[in-house]
PDB file of C-alpha atoms in Angstrom:
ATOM      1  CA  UNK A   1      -7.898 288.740 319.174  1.00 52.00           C
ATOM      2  CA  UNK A   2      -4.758 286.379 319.683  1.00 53.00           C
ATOM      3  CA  UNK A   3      -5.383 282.427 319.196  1.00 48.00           C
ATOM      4  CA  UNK A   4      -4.857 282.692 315.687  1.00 44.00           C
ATOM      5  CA  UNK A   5      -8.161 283.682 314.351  1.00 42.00           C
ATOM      6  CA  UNK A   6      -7.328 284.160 311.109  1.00 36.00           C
ATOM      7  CA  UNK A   7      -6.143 280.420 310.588  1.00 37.00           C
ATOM      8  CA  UNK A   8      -8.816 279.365 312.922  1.00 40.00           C
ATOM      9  CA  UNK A   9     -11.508 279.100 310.032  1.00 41.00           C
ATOM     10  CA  UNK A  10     -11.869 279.038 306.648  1.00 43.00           C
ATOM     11  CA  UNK A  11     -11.482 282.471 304.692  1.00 44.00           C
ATOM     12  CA  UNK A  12     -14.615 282.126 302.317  1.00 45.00           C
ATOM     13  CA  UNK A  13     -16.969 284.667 303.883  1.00 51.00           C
ATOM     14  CA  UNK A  14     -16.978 286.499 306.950  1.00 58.00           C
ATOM     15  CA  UNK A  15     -17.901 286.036 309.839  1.00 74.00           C
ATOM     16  CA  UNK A  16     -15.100 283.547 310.401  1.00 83.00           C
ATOM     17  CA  UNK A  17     -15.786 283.081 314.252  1.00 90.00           C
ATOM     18  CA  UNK A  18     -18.739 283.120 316.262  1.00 93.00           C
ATOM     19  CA  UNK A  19     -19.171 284.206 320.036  1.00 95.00           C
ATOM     20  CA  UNK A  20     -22.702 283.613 322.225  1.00 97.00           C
ATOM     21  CA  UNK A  21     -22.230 286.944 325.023  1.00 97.00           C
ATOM     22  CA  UNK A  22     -23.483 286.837 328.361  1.00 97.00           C
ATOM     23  CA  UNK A  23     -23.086 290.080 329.662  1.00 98.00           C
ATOM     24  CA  UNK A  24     -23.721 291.268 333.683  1.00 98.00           C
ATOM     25  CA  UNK A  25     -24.091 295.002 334.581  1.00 98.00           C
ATOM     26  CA  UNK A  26     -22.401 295.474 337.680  1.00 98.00           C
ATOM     27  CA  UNK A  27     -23.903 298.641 339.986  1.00 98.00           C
ATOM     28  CA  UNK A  28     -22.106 299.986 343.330  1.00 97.00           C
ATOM     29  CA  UNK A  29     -23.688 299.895 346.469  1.00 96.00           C
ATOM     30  CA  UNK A  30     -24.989 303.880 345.655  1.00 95.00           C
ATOM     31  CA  UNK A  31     -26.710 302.849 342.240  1.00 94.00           C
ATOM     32  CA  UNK A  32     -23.816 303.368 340.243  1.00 96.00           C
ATOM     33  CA  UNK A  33     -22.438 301.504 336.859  1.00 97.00           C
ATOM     34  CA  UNK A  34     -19.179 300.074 338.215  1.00 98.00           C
ATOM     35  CA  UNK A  35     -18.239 297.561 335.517  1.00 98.00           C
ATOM     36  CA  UNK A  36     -19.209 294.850 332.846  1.00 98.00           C
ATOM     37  CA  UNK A  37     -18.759 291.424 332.730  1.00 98.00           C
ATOM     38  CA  UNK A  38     -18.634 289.466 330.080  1.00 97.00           C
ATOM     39  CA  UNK A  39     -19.127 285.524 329.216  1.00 98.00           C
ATOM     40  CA  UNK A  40     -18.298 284.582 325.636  1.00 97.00           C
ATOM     41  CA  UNK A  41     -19.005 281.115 324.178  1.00 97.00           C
ATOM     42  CA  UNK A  42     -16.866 280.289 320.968  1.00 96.00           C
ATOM     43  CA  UNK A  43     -18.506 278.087 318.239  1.00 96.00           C
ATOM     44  CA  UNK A  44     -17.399 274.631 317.891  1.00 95.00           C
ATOM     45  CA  UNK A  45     -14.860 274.702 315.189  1.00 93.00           C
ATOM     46  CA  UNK A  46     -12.945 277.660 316.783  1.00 93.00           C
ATOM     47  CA  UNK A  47     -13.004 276.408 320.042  1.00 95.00           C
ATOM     48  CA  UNK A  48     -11.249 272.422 318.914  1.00 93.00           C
ATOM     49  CA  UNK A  49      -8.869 274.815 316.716  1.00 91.00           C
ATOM     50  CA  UNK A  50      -8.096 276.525 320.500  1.00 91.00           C
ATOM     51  CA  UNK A  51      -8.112 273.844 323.028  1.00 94.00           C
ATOM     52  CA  UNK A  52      -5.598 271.819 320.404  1.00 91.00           C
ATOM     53  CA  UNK A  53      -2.820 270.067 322.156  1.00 90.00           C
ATOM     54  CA  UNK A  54      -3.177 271.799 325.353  1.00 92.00           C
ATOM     55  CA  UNK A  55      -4.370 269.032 327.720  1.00 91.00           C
ATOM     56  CA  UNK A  56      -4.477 265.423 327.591  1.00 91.00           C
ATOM     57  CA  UNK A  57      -6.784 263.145 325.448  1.00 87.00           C
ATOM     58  CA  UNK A  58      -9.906 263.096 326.780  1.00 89.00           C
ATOM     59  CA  UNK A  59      -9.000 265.824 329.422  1.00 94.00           C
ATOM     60  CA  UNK A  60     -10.936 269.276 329.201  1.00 96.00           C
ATOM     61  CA  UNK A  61      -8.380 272.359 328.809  1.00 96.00           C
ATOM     62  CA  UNK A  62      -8.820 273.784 332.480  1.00 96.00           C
ATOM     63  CA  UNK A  63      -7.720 277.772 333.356  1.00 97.00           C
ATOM     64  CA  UNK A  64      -4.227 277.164 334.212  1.00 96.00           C
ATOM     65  CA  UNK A  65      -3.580 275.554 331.141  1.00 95.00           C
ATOM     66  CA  UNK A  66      -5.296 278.355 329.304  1.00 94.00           C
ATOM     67  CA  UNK A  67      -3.362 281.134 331.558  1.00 94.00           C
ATOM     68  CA  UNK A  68      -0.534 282.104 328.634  1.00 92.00           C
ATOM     69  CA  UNK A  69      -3.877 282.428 326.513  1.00 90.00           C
ATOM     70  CA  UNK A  70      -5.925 284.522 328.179  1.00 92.00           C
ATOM     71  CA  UNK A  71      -3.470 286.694 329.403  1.00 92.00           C
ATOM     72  CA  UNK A  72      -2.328 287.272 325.790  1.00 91.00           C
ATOM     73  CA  UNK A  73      -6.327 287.630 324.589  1.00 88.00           C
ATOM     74  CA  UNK A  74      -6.741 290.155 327.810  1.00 88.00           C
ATOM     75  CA  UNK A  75      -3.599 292.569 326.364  1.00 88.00           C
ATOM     76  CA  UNK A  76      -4.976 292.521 322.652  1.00 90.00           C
ATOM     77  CA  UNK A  77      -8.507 293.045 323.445  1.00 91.00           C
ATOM     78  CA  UNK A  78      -6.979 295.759 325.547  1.00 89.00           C
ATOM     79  CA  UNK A  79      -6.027 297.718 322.698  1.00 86.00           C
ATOM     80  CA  UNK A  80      -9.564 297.527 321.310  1.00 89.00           C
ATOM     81  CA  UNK A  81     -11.805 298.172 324.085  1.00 91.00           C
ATOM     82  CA  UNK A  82     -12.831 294.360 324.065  1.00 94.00           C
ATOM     83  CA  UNK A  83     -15.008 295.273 321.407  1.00 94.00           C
ATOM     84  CA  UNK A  84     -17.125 296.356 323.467  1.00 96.00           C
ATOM     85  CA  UNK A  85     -19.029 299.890 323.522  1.00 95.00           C
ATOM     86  CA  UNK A  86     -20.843 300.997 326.700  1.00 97.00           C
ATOM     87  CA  UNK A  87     -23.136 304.076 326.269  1.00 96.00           C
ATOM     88  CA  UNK A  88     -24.737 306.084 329.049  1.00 96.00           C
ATOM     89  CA  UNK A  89     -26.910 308.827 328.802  1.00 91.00           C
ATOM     90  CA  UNK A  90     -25.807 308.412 324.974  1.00 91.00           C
ATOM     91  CA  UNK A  91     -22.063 309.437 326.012  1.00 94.00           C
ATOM     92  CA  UNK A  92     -19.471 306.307 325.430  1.00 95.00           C
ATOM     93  CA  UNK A  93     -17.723 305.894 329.006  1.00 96.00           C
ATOM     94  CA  UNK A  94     -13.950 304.750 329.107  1.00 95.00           C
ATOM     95  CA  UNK A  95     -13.121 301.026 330.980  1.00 96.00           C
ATOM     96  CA  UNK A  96      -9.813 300.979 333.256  1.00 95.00           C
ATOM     97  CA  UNK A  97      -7.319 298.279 333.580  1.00 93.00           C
ATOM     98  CA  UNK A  98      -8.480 294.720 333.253  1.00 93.00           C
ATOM     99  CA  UNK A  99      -7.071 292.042 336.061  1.00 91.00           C
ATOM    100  CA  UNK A 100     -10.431 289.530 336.332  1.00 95.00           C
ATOM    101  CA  UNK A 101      -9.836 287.528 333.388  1.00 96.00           C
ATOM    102  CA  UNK A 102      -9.554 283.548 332.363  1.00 97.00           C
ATOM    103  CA  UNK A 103     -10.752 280.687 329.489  1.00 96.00           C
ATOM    104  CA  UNK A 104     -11.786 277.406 329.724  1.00 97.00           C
ATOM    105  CA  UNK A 105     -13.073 274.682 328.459  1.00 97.00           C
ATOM    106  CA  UNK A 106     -16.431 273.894 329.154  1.00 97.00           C
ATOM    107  CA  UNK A 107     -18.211 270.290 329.324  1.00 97.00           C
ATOM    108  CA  UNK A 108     -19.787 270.724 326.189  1.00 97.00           C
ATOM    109  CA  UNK A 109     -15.812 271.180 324.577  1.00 96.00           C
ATOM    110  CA  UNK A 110     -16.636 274.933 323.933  1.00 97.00           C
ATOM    111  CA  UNK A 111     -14.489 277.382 324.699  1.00 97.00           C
ATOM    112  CA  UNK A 112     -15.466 280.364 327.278  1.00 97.00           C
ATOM    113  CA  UNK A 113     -13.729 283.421 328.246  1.00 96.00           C
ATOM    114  CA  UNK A 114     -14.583 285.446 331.093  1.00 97.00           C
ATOM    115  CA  UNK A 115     -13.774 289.551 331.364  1.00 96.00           C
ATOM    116  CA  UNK A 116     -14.309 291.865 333.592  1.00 97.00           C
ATOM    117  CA  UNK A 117     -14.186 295.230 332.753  1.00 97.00           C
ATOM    118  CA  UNK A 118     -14.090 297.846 335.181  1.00 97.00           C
ATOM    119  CA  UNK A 119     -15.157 301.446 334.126  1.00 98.00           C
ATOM    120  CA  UNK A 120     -12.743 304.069 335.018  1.00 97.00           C
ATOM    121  CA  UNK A 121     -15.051 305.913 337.114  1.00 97.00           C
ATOM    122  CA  UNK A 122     -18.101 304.627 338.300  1.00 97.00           C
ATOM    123  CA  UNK A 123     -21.129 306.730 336.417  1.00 96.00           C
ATOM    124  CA  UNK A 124     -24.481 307.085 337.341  1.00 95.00           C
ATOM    125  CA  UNK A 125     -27.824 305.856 334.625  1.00 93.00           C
ATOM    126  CA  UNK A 126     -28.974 309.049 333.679  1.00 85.00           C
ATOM    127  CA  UNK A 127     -32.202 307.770 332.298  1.00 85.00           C
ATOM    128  CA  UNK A 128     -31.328 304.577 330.087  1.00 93.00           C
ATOM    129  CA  UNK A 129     -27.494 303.309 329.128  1.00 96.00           C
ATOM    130  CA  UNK A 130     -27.055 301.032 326.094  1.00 96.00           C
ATOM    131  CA  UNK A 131     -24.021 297.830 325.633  1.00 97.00           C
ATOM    132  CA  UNK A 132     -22.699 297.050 322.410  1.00 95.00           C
ATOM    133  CA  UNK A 133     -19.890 293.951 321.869  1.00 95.00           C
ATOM    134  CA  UNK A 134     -19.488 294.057 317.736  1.00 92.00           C
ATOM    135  CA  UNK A 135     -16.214 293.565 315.759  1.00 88.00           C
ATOM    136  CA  UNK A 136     -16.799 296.696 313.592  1.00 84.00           C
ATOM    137  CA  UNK A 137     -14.802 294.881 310.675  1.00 80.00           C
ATOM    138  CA  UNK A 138     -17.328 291.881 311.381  1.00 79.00           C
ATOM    139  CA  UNK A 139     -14.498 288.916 311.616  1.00 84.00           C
ATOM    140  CA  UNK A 140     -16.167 288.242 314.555  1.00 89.00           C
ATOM    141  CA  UNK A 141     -19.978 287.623 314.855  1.00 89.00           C
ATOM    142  CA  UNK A 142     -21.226 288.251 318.675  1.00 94.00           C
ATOM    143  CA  UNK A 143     -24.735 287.469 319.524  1.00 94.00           C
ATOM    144  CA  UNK A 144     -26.125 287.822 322.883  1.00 96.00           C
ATOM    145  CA  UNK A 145     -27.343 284.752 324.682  1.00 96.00           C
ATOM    146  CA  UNK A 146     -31.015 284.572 324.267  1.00 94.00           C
ATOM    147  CA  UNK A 147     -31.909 282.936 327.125  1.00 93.00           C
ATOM    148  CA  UNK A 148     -29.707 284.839 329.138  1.00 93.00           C
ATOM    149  CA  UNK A 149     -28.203 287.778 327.748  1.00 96.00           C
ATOM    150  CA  UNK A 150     -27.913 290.617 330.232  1.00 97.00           C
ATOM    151  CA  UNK A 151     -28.131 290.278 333.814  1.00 97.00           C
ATOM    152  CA  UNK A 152     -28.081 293.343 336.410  1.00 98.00           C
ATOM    153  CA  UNK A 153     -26.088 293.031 339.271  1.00 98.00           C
ATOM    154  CA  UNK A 154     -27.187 294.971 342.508  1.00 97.00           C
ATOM    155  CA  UNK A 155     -29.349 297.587 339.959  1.00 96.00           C
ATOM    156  CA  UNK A 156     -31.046 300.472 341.887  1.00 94.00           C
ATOM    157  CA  UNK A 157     -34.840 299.162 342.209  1.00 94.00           C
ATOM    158  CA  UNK A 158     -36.899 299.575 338.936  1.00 94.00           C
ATOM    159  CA  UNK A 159     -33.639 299.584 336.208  1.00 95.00           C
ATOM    160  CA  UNK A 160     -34.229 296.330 333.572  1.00 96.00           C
ATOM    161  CA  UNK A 161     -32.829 295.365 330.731  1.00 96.00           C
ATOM    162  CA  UNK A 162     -33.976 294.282 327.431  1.00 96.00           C
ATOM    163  CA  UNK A 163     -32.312 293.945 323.811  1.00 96.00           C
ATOM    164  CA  UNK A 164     -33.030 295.039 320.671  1.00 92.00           C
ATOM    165  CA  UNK A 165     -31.986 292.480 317.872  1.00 87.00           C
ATOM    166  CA  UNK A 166     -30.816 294.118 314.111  1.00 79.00           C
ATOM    167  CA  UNK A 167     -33.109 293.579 311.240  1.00 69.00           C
ATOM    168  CA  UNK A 168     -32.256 289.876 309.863  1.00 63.00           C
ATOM    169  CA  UNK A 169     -30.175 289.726 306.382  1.00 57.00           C
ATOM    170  CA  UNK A 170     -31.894 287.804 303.364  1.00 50.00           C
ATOM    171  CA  UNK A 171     -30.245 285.259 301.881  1.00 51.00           C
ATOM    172  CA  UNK A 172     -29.597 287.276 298.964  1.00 52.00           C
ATOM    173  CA  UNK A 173     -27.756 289.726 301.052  1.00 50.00           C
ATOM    174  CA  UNK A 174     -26.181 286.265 302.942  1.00 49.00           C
ATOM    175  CA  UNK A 175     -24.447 285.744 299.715  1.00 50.00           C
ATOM    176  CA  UNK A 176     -22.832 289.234 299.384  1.00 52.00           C
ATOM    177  CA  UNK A 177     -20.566 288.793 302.328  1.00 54.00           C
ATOM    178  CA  UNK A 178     -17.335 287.312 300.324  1.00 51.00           C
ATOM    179  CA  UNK A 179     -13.859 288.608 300.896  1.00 51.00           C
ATOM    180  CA  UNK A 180     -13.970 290.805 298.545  1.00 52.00           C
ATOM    181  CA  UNK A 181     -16.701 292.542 300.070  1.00 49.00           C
ATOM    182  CA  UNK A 182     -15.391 293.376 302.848  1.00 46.00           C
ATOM    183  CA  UNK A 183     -12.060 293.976 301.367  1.00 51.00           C
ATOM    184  CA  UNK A 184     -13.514 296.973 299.594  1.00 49.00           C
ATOM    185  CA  UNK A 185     -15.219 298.649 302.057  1.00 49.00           C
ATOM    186  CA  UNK A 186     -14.702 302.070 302.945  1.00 49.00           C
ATOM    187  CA  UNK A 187     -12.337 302.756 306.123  1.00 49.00           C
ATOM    188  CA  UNK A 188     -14.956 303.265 309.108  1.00 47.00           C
ATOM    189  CA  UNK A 189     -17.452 301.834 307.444  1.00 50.00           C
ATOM    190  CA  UNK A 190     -18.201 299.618 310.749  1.00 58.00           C
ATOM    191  CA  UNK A 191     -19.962 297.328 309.317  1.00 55.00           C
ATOM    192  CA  UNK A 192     -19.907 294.979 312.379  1.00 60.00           C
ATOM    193  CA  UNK A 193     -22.084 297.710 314.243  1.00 68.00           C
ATOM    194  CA  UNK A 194     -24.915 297.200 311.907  1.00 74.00           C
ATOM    195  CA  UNK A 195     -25.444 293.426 312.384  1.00 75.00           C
ATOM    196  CA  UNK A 196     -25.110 294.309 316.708  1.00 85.00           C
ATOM    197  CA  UNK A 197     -27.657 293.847 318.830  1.00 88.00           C
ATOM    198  CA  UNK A 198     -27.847 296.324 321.738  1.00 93.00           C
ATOM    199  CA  UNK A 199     -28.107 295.734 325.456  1.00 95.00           C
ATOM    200  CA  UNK A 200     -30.526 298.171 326.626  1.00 96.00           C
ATOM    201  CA  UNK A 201     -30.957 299.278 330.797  1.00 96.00           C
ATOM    202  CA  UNK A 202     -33.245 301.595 331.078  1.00 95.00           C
ATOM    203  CA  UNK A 203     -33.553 303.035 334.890  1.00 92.00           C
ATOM    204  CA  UNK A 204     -36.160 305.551 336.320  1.00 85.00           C
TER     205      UNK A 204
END
């Protein structure tokens, strides 16, 4: 992701950056998945390192200010599917072109960045369909919202959504996840996947 991540944190252990997801499910009008939106939150040290310099003292960064930003976040999360994995009927689908897109800076001085992603051809729920927004190389540590983590949006009647949280990490395992770590992990290990939760809208 652009921003400067890498210098947005320090580089003892990952993750470096944290992201609270609110996620909608957008259907079409014949019961269709048509696209997901996403809300992230950044923590509070990534989002000062963000909002740095970009609007007056005591003023809260608004869109337009953020515009070069997002634009530049939109084409590199592009290029990596937004880190986000969409799965229906167990079959990943493919997201078109992304023009719904801005950050800003809340009240609270956190940083949020809204998405939409459109899927390139509207797909029906054959049974159940499962979201996943992980950074496989685990930089980036996204948990969904837990008071509000998935919402359906004009669902055919009976679809809901729940989600199904990884098994916690021990301390001892906590104290494992050093550079080095990481830095000697297997290519494809994915390692991000396993600490996921997973969005899942099941549909009769």
């Amino acid at each position: 992701m652009a921003l400067g991540l890498a210098s947005a944190t320090p580089a003892a252990a990952h993750p470096h950056v944290w992201i609270t997801v609110k996620s909608q499910i957008a259907f079409t009008p014949d019961g269709k998945v048509a696209a997901v939106v996403h809300d992230w939150v950044f923590d509070e040290m990534y989002s000062s390192f963000a909002t740095q310099g970009l609007a007056p003292a005591g003023e809260l960064v608004k869109r337009e200010q953020f515009a070069p930003l997002a634009k530049e976040n939109a084409g590199s999360l592009a290029d990596i599917g937004y880190f986000t994995t969409l799965k229906i009927g167990g079959k990943a689908v493919d997201f078109g072109s992304v023009t719904d897109y801005w950050m800003q800076e809340r009240p609270d001085h956190l940083v949020e960045f809204h998405v939409t992603l459109p899927l390139k051809t509207p797909t029906p729920v054959t049974k159940f369909l499962t979201l996943r927004v992980a950074d496989p190389e685990y930089f980036i540590d996204f948990e969904f919202d837990d008071k509000d983590p998935v919402k359906l949006v004009s669902a055919p009647s009976g679809c809901a959504a729940t989600v199904a949280k990884p098994k916690p990490i021990d301390d001892t395992d906590k104290q494992k996840l050093t550079e080095s770590f990481f830095t000697n992990l297997s290519p494809g290990t994915n390692f991000g996947f396993k600490m996921a939760s997973a969005a899942i809208v099941a549909c009769p």
